[in-house]
XYZ file of C-alpha atoms in Angstrom:
407
model
C -11.442 -10.223 -22.035
C -7.844 -9.191 -21.510
C -7.272 -5.915 -19.694
C -4.580 -3.436 -20.437
C -2.075 -3.110 -17.704
C -0.696 0.106 -16.540
C 2.737 -1.247 -16.490
C 3.044 -3.700 -19.367
C 5.002 -6.956 -19.198
C 7.506 -7.831 -21.819
C 6.323 -10.482 -24.374
C 8.405 -13.266 -22.792
C 7.226 -12.378 -19.315
C 3.584 -12.503 -20.345
C 4.192 -15.789 -21.940
C 5.818 -17.193 -18.834
C 2.918 -15.862 -16.735
C 0.367 -17.618 -18.940
C 2.364 -20.875 -18.512
C 3.137 -20.709 -14.862
C 0.101 -22.480 -13.443
C -1.298 -25.967 -13.093
C -4.543 -25.250 -14.928
C -4.652 -23.794 -18.527
C -8.069 -22.889 -19.717
C -8.824 -23.441 -23.447
C -8.827 -19.697 -24.343
C -5.551 -19.295 -22.627
C -4.173 -22.328 -24.477
C -5.041 -20.662 -27.780
C -3.216 -17.473 -26.648
C -0.092 -19.531 -25.728
C -0.059 -21.337 -29.057
C -0.491 -18.012 -30.974
C 2.409 -16.436 -28.981
C 4.689 -19.482 -29.502
C 4.228 -19.126 -33.175
C 5.338 -15.332 -33.107
C 8.629 -13.757 -32.392
C 9.714 -14.933 -29.013
C 13.120 -15.044 -27.446
C 13.206 -18.550 -26.027
C 16.523 -17.954 -24.275
C 14.876 -15.133 -22.379
C 11.911 -17.246 -21.465
C 14.174 -19.968 -20.110
C 16.259 -17.388 -18.077
C 13.096 -15.831 -16.646
C 11.701 -19.304 -15.747
C 15.056 -20.156 -13.868
C 15.010 -16.801 -12.041
C 11.501 -16.946 -11.020
C 11.492 -20.707 -10.039
C 8.801 -21.753 -12.372
C 10.648 -23.924 -14.907
C 8.715 -27.068 -14.011
C 5.353 -25.315 -14.526
C 6.532 -23.924 -17.780
C 7.623 -27.285 -18.901
C 4.296 -28.873 -17.981
C 2.283 -26.247 -19.803
C 4.363 -26.234 -22.973
C 4.268 -29.990 -23.108
C 0.470 -29.963 -22.848
C -0.304 -26.950 -25.080
C 2.341 -26.526 -27.820
C 5.216 -28.847 -27.657
C 5.097 -28.974 -31.541
C 5.766 -25.248 -31.564
C 8.692 -25.055 -29.149
C 12.321 -25.288 -30.392
C 13.512 -28.717 -29.633
C 16.753 -27.603 -27.948
C 14.807 -25.264 -25.657
C 12.390 -27.943 -24.713
C 15.104 -30.498 -23.931
C 16.956 -28.132 -21.702
C 13.680 -27.387 -19.822
C 12.877 -31.219 -19.510
C 16.304 -31.880 -18.169
C 16.044 -29.170 -15.619
C 12.620 -30.303 -14.662
C 13.897 -33.818 -14.104
C 16.693 -32.567 -11.911
C 14.241 -30.562 -9.849
C 12.003 -33.638 -9.469
C 14.815 -35.773 -8.267
C 15.943 -33.214 -5.652
C 12.426 -32.664 -4.443
C 11.840 -36.355 -3.815
C 15.040 -36.456 -1.844
C 14.082 -33.396 0.158
C 10.522 -34.720 0.743
C 11.942 -38.117 2.258
C 14.237 -36.022 4.379
C 11.474 -33.869 5.712
C 9.570 -36.930 6.656
C 12.616 -38.430 8.427
C 13.060 -35.414 10.443
C 9.439 -34.992 11.330
C 9.537 -38.456 12.725
C 12.730 -37.814 14.606
C 11.301 -34.633 16.070
C 8.063 -36.361 17.180
C 10.163 -39.210 18.774
C 11.780 -36.465 20.880
C 8.419 -34.764 21.659
C 9.347 -31.767 19.590
C 6.231 -30.190 17.781
C 6.963 -29.308 14.250
C 5.234 -28.121 11.143
C 7.102 -28.280 7.723
C 6.089 -25.090 5.916
C 6.668 -24.329 2.182
C 8.909 -26.891 0.321
C 7.634 -30.373 0.061
C 4.461 -29.959 1.964
C 3.491 -26.955 -0.137
C 4.322 -28.752 -3.433
C 2.273 -31.823 -2.342
C -0.768 -30.038 -0.838
C -1.407 -27.146 -3.300
C 0.340 -28.119 -6.561
C -0.611 -31.803 -6.185
C 2.869 -32.813 -7.540
C 6.105 -32.705 -5.745
C 7.955 -31.939 -8.980
C 6.042 -28.782 -9.815
C 7.410 -26.389 -7.036
C 11.091 -25.301 -7.019
C 12.631 -25.557 -3.559
C 16.078 -26.469 -2.283
C 15.787 -26.432 1.591
C 13.425 -27.429 4.360
C 11.652 -24.773 6.468
C 10.667 -26.254 9.827
C 8.408 -24.268 12.175
C 9.034 -25.149 15.807
C 7.897 -23.500 19.000
C 10.491 -20.952 20.207
C 10.590 -22.789 23.604
C 11.662 -25.979 21.760
C 14.500 -24.585 19.733
C 17.098 -26.325 21.793
C 15.416 -29.637 21.532
C 14.941 -29.256 17.811
C 18.554 -28.457 17.463
C 19.556 -31.483 19.348
C 17.520 -33.675 16.975
C 19.225 -32.097 13.921
C 22.757 -32.585 15.403
C 21.884 -36.215 16.065
C 20.625 -36.575 12.514
C 24.001 -35.552 11.083
C 23.303 -31.877 10.659
C 25.728 -29.046 11.634
C 24.855 -25.522 12.590
C 25.859 -23.152 9.710
C 28.120 -20.303 10.624
C 26.033 -17.366 9.134
C 28.683 -14.764 9.765
C 30.344 -15.666 6.448
C 27.045 -15.574 4.581
C 26.684 -13.084 1.615
C 25.161 -9.872 2.710
C 21.408 -9.769 2.226
C 20.682 -13.520 2.497
C 17.947 -14.923 4.591
C 20.221 -16.627 7.089
C 22.057 -13.427 7.878
C 19.186 -10.996 8.164
C 16.746 -13.253 9.913
C 16.785 -14.870 13.382
C 16.742 -18.354 11.852
C 18.883 -21.316 12.781
C 20.320 -22.774 9.650
C 21.618 -26.344 9.633
C 23.468 -28.262 6.864
C 23.808 -32.004 6.593
C 27.422 -33.149 6.173
C 28.295 -34.406 2.688
C 24.697 -33.867 1.487
C 22.776 -30.941 -0.149
C 20.179 -30.772 2.649
C 19.648 -27.472 4.456
C 17.234 -26.980 7.290
C 15.973 -23.581 8.523
C 14.577 -23.697 11.929
C 11.959 -20.985 12.132
C 9.592 -19.403 14.643
C 9.461 -16.005 12.938
C 9.533 -14.421 9.530
C 12.003 -11.592 9.887
C 14.642 -9.382 8.302
C 15.692 -5.723 8.976
C 12.578 -3.660 9.501
C 10.171 -6.674 9.062
C 8.899 -9.137 11.522
C 6.061 -11.722 11.594
C 5.632 -14.187 14.397
C 5.160 -17.967 13.133
C 5.068 -19.513 16.503
C 1.338 -18.858 17.111
C -1.183 -20.884 19.099
C -3.604 -20.604 16.269
C -1.122 -22.360 13.838
C -0.550 -25.282 16.276
C -4.295 -25.488 17.071
C -5.519 -25.733 13.485
C -2.860 -27.995 12.145
C -4.126 -30.416 9.406
C -2.713 -33.788 8.181
C -1.053 -33.612 4.758
C 0.267 -36.521 2.669
C 3.901 -36.230 1.442
C 5.420 -39.024 -0.372
C 2.825 -41.461 0.893
C 3.358 -40.363 4.506
C 1.159 -38.157 6.690
C 2.745 -35.170 8.290
C 1.153 -32.205 10.133
C 0.815 -28.991 8.034
C -0.653 -25.455 8.357
C -4.361 -25.108 7.747
C -4.986 -23.508 4.350
C -6.286 -20.269 5.838
C -3.141 -20.000 7.950
C -0.847 -21.082 5.006
C -2.318 -18.354 2.781
C -1.402 -15.579 5.371
C 2.051 -17.118 5.704
C 2.498 -17.210 1.852
C 1.312 -13.483 1.469
C 3.551 -12.297 4.415
C 6.615 -14.244 3.114
C 6.061 -12.926 -0.461
C 5.693 -9.292 0.828
C 8.715 -9.651 2.921
C 10.656 -10.170 -0.437
C 8.503 -7.498 -2.321
C 7.246 -10.304 -4.455
C 10.546 -10.347 -6.384
C 9.891 -14.007 -7.693
C 6.911 -15.149 -9.588
C 6.988 -18.488 -7.749
C 5.682 -16.810 -4.595
C 2.660 -15.445 -6.536
C 2.116 -19.035 -7.976
C 1.985 -20.394 -4.608
C -0.962 -18.079 -3.503
C -2.680 -18.724 -6.784
C -2.437 -22.436 -6.601
C -3.512 -22.454 -3.009
C -6.702 -20.514 -4.154
C -7.258 -22.982 -7.002
C -6.894 -26.040 -4.724
C -8.892 -24.659 -1.910
C -12.072 -23.146 -3.202
C -13.906 -22.919 0.233
C -11.580 -21.112 2.513
C -13.008 -19.528 5.753
C -12.461 -15.931 4.613
C -13.827 -14.486 7.883
C -11.118 -16.304 9.822
C -8.474 -15.191 7.334
C -9.353 -11.540 7.582
C -10.009 -11.688 11.266
C -6.480 -13.165 11.971
C -4.824 -10.890 9.281
C -6.255 -7.836 11.063
C -5.219 -9.075 14.515
C -1.740 -9.851 13.291
C -1.440 -6.470 11.500
C -0.830 -7.968 8.045
C -4.280 -7.394 6.376
C -2.888 -5.338 3.536
C 0.016 -7.747 2.972
C -2.539 -10.494 2.429
C -4.448 -8.244 0.175
C -1.306 -7.614 -1.891
C -0.864 -11.307 -2.315
C -4.414 -11.864 -3.339
C -4.275 -9.046 -5.738
C -1.201 -10.223 -7.421
C -2.393 -13.868 -7.780
C -5.730 -12.707 -9.283
C -4.163 -9.997 -11.580
C -1.252 -12.171 -12.926
C -2.504 -15.711 -12.694
C -6.239 -15.498 -12.745
C -6.590 -17.083 -9.332
C -10.234 -17.479 -8.315
C -11.595 -15.386 -5.600
C -15.043 -14.890 -4.219
C -16.744 -11.632 -5.207
C -16.782 -10.297 -1.785
C -13.112 -10.711 -1.332
C -12.352 -9.092 -4.798
C -14.368 -6.119 -3.688
C -12.616 -5.974 -0.371
C -9.033 -5.560 -1.663
C -10.046 -3.756 -5.026
C -11.183 -0.691 -2.945
C -7.540 -0.313 -1.596
C -5.888 1.925 -4.401
C -2.335 1.519 -2.906
C -2.607 -2.273 -3.238
C -3.937 -2.062 -6.719
C -1.220 0.379 -7.854
C 1.722 -1.509 -6.238
C 0.629 -4.820 -7.438
C 0.882 -3.575 -11.086
C 4.708 -2.886 -10.376
C 5.529 -6.557 -9.364
C 7.464 -8.614 -9.915
C 9.705 -5.908 -11.467
C 11.863 -8.277 -13.550
C 8.840 -9.269 -15.589
C 7.961 -5.562 -16.506
C 8.833 -4.126 -20.049
C 10.243 -1.209 -17.958
C 12.039 -2.634 -14.956
C 12.647 0.811 -13.519
C 8.861 1.165 -13.027
C 8.795 -1.676 -10.702
C 8.961 -2.035 -6.960
C 12.245 -3.654 -6.009
C 13.382 -5.661 -3.045
C 16.101 -3.036 -2.454
C 13.227 -0.604 -1.733
C 11.541 -3.091 0.752
C 11.249 -0.522 3.573
C 9.205 1.794 1.448
C 6.957 -1.068 0.501
C 6.486 -2.063 4.194
C 5.660 1.580 4.972
C 3.130 1.856 2.235
C 1.334 -1.354 3.288
C 0.959 -0.850 7.039
C -2.613 -1.509 8.063
C -3.235 1.892 9.813
C -1.866 5.464 9.535
C -0.470 5.109 13.004
C 1.509 2.091 12.396
C 2.667 3.613 9.077
C 4.023 6.790 10.622
C 5.314 5.157 13.756
C 7.352 3.055 11.201
C 8.281 6.117 9.330
C 9.579 7.631 12.587
C 11.950 4.645 13.152
C 13.238 4.888 9.519
C 13.907 8.570 10.079
C 15.566 8.044 13.443
C 17.738 5.384 11.883
C 18.567 7.676 8.975
C 17.581 5.089 6.386
C 18.986 6.348 3.041
C 15.719 5.645 1.292
C 13.902 8.185 3.416
C 15.791 10.957 1.731
C 15.762 9.365 -1.716
C 12.512 7.377 -1.946
C 11.553 5.376 -5.033
C 9.442 7.145 -7.646
C 6.345 5.060 -6.959
C 6.316 6.045 -3.135
C 3.201 8.041 -2.440
C 4.767 9.984 0.481
C 8.022 10.867 -1.221
C 7.629 14.462 -0.279
C 6.277 14.012 3.303
C 8.678 11.472 4.660
C 11.908 13.481 3.884
C 10.254 16.560 5.645
C 9.442 14.358 8.600
C 13.115 13.167 8.636
C 14.477 16.625 8.803
C 12.110 17.494 11.648
C 13.109 14.275 13.531
C 16.727 14.903 13.195
C 16.456 18.415 14.472
C 14.352 17.095 17.420
C 16.776 14.331 18.039
C 19.631 16.786 18.340
C 17.654 19.027 20.615
C 16.768 16.060 22.846
C 20.402 14.923 23.137
C 21.146 18.365 24.502
C 18.164 18.608 26.840
C 17.309 15.020 28.001
C 19.290 12.418 29.854
C 19.990 9.089 28.188
C 17.334 7.192 30.229
C 14.539 9.412 29.090
C 15.634 9.348 25.458
C 15.837 5.452 25.618
C 12.340 5.349 27.124
C 11.048 7.499 24.148
C 12.803 5.281 21.653
C 11.149 2.168 23.221
C 7.729 3.804 23.142
C 8.151 4.613 19.392
C 9.235 1.005 18.624
C 6.694 -0.929 20.922
C 4.094 1.485 22.049
C 0.738 2.254 20.483
């Protein structure tokens, strides 16, 4: 039975969500056919699919469920775009294989994450997942060797100083490379990061549990599904789940791997301080896309009221009232809300207050601590001014370091 959401989706969004999956049950297929026969703004559906990177999934579901009910012009546009995505994805997959082999020849460990390996391993079809770059995880100690391989393969280091504000390459410590006269872009990664957010990717556990994956008839090394699930949830949370395709990634992983080692997932997520970020990804995938989950896992994150309420507000561009959503521009409040412990939460809050983050004094309406955090900020600023007059710089620096790294 369908449940009423606290924050409703617009009809076109709901239709997109129903179609953005590889498996459409018969009951859902009937719903899709009924909605396709009703008033539906197909241009909005197409725009939403483009924005959320799920055009190929939409095309597949419409073709299977109701091609006779979709305006021909709309379906033609969608088919052409899907064909273009498929062509680009095949080229990128071949390039990933070439680069992995080149890295191996130089003794550089590498794990391609997201992109081609994600499409092949959890969607079962390279064409079903939008991607336009290659994310290569390498050990931090091997960055120089990996860069040498890319330079020898015709890539150039991208000057990120001219990148638009807010883009990944500017706000993360990634090394971005572009292949001359081609569309290929490589992000060398050892961490997921942007301002006020950091998650280490170069972990012994990831390298130890690597699994072979077949991409374009060639075997490469990929993340174990348990580790991939954590990475997908952390990555989606970094962007406050702004795009539906990141929720689809989690849902399709859960659909394609029914026997995950949940004890290992929760043990690692707790140790790496991202347990509630994982819960958020699971909640979204289950609520929006009916991702299958064991009862014990459902019970585990269903008891977290903050996760439940926030997951109803995302992705904000799908909501009937976008202002009710949690937006990427409010990311620091999202990170604050989903820290695993009160100590981590308020230590993070202290840093936001110290840095005078503007959202501290003007938090979003959904933020639970919207009265407490401004009060803390006023106290911290008063304390900071007092410390500047009473304490020498060395002691103030030590206190700042303790706030950032202690505990």
